[in-house]
GROMACS .gro file of C-alpha atoms in nm:
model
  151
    1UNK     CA    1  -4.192  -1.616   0.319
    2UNK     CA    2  -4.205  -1.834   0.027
    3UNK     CA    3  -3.879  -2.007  -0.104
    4UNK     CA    4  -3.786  -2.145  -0.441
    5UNK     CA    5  -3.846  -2.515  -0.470
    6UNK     CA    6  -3.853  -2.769  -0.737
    7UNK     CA    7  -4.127  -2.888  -0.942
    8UNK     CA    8  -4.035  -3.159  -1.086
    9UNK     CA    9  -3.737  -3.353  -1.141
   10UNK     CA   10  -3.716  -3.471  -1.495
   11UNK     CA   11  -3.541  -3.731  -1.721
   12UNK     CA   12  -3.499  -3.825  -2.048
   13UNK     CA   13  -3.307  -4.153  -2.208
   14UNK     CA   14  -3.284  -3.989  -2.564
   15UNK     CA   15  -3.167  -3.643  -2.645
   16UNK     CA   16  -3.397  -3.426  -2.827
   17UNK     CA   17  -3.735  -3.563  -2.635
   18UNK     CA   18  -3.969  -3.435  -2.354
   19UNK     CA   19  -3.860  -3.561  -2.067
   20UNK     CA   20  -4.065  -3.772  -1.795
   21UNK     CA   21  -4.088  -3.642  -1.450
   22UNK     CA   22  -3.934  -3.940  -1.200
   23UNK     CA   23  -4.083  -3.970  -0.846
   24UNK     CA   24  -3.878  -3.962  -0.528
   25UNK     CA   25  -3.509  -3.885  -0.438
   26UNK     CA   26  -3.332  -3.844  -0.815
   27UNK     CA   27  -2.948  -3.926  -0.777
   28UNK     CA   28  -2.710  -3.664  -0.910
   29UNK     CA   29  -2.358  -3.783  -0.980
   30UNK     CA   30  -2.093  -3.593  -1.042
   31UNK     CA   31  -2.158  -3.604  -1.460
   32UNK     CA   32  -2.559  -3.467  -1.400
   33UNK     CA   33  -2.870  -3.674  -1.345
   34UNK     CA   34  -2.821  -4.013  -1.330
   35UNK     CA   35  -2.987  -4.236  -1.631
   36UNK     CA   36  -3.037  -3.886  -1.832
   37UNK     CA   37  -2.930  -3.836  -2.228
   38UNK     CA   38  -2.776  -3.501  -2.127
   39UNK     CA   39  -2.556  -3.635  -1.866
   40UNK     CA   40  -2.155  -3.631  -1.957
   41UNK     CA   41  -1.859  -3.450  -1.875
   42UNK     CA   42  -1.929  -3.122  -2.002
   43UNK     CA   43  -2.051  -2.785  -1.877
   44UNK     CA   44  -2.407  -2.860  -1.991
   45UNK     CA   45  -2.501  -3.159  -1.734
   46UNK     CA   46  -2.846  -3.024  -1.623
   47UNK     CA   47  -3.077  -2.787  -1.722
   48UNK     CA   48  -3.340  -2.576  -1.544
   49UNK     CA   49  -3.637  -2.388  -1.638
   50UNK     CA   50  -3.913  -2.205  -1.450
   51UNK     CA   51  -4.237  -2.329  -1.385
   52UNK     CA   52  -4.340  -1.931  -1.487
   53UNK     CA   53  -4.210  -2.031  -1.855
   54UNK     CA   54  -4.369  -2.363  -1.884
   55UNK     CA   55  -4.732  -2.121  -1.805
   56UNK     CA   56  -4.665  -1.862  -2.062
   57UNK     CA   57  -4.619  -2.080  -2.357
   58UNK     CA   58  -4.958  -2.234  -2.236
   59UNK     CA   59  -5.261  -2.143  -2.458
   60UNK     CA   60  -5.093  -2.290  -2.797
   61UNK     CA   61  -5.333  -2.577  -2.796
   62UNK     CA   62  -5.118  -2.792  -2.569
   63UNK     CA   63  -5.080  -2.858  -2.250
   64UNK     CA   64  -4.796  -2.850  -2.132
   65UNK     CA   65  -4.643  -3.009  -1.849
   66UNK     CA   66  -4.260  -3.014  -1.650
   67UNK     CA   67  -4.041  -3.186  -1.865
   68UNK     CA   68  -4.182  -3.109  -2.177
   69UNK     CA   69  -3.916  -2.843  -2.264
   70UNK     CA   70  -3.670  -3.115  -2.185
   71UNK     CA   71  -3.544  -2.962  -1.867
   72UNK     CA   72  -3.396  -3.182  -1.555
   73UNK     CA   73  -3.561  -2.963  -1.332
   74UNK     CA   74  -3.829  -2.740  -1.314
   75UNK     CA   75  -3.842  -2.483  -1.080
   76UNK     CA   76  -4.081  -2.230  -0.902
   77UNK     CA   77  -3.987  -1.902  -0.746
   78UNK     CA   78  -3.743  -1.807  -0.845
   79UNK     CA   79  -3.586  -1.577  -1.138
   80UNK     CA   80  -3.355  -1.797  -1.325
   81UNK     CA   81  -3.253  -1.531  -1.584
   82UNK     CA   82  -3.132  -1.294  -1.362
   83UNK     CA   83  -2.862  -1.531  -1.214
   84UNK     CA   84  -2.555  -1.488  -1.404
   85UNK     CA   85  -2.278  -1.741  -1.496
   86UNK     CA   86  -2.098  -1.848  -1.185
   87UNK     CA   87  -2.428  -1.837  -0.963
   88UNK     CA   88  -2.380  -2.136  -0.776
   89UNK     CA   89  -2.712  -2.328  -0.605
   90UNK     CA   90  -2.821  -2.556  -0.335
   91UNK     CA   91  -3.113  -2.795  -0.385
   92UNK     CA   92  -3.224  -2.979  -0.101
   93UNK     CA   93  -2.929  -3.098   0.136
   94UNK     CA   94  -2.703  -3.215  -0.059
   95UNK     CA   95  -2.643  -3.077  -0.412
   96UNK     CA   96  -2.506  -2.805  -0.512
   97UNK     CA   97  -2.448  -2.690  -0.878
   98UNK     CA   98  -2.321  -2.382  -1.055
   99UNK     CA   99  -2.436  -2.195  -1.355
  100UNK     CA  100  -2.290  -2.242  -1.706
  101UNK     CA  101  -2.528  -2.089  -1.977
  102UNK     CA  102  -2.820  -1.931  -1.976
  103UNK     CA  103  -3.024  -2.028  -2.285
  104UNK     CA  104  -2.931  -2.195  -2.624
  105UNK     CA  105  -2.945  -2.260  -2.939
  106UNK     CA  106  -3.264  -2.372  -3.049
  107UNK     CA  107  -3.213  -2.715  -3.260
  108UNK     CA  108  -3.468  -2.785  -3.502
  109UNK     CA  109  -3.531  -3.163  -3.409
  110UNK     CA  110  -3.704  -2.971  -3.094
  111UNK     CA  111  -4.020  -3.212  -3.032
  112UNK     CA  112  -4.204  -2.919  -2.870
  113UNK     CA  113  -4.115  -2.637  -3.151
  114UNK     CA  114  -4.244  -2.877  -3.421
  115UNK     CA  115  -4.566  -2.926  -3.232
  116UNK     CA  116  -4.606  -2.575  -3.095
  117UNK     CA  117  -4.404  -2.372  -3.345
  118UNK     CA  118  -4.214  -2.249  -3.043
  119UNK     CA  119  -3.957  -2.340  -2.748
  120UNK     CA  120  -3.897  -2.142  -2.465
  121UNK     CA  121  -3.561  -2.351  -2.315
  122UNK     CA  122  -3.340  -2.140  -2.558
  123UNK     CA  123  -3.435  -1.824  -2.462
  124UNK     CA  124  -3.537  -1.885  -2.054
  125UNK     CA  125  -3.366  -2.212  -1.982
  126UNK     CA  126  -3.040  -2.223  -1.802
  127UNK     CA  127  -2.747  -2.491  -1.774
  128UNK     CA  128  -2.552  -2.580  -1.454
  129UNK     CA  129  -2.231  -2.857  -1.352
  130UNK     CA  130  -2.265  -3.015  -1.070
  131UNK     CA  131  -2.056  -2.892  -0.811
  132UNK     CA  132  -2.171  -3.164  -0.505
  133UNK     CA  133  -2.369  -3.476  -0.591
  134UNK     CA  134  -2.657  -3.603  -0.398
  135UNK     CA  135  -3.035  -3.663  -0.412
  136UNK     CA  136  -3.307  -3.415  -0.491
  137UNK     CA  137  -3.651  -3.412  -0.590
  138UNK     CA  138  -3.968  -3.258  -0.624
  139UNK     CA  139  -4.053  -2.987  -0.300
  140UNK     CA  140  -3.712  -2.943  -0.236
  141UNK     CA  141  -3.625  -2.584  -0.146
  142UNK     CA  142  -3.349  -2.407  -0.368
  143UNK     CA  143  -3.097  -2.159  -0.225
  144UNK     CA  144  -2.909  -1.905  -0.379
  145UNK     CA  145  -2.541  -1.986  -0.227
  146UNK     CA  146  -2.346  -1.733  -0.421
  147UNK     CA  147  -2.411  -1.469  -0.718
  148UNK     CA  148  -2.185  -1.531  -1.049
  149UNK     CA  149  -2.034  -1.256  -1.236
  150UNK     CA  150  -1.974  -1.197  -1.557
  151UNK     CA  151  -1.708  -1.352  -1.725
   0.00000   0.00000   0.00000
């Protein structure tokens, strides 16, 4: 049986940029990903988005890799938009995070919209606080610990 793993494990040190995909154990802290824009004390500290995304938006004359949608982490196998708010998840050993949002508003400083004339992170992206800081990276499996509801 397959399981959900990461992709890639993503940063960015400016907000409103592709971010990079980092190599190795990635430290989450209690505030997000370490060294990333998006990190704070807030409900938004990192994002996700399928690997299944990334491939449909494909075909607009770029290619497009993890990190380009400016998510922390990318994911594979698994259906983020069916996990509601309060879904928490385990990556790897040690982190565990729970589910915030699921999409956003698209901002129009969005490097891939003015390139492709599109963004999928608003509309299949999801946001999560960390609930245990660690390490992850890229191969990682991810475990559904607990299904949200709605609030």
């Amino acid at each position: 049986m397959n399981h959900p793993v990461v992709v890639s494990v993503n940063i960015s040190e400016q907000k409103g940029t592709r971010k990079h995909p980092l190599q190795g154990p990635v430290t989450i802290t209690m505030l997000g990903m370490q060294g990333d824009a998006h990190a704070g004390d807030w409900h938004r500290q990192l994002s996700l988005l399928a690997q299944e995304s990334i491939d449909k938006m494909q075909g607009h004359g770029l290619v497009l890799q993890p990190g380009d949608f400016a998510e922390n982490i990318t994911t594979q196998g698994l259906d983020l938009l069916t996990l509601p708010i309060g879904t928490r998840l385990q990556i790897g050993n040690d982190v565990t995070m729970e589910i915030t949002q699921i999409g956003k508003e698209c901002h129009l400083g969005c490097e891939i919209r003015k390139l492709v004339g599109d963004c999928v992170m608003p509309r299949e992206g999801i946001f999560a606080r960390v609930i245990t800081p660690g390490t992850l990276e890229a191969g990682d499996i991810i475990t559904v610990i607990s299904k949200g509801g709605t609030l």
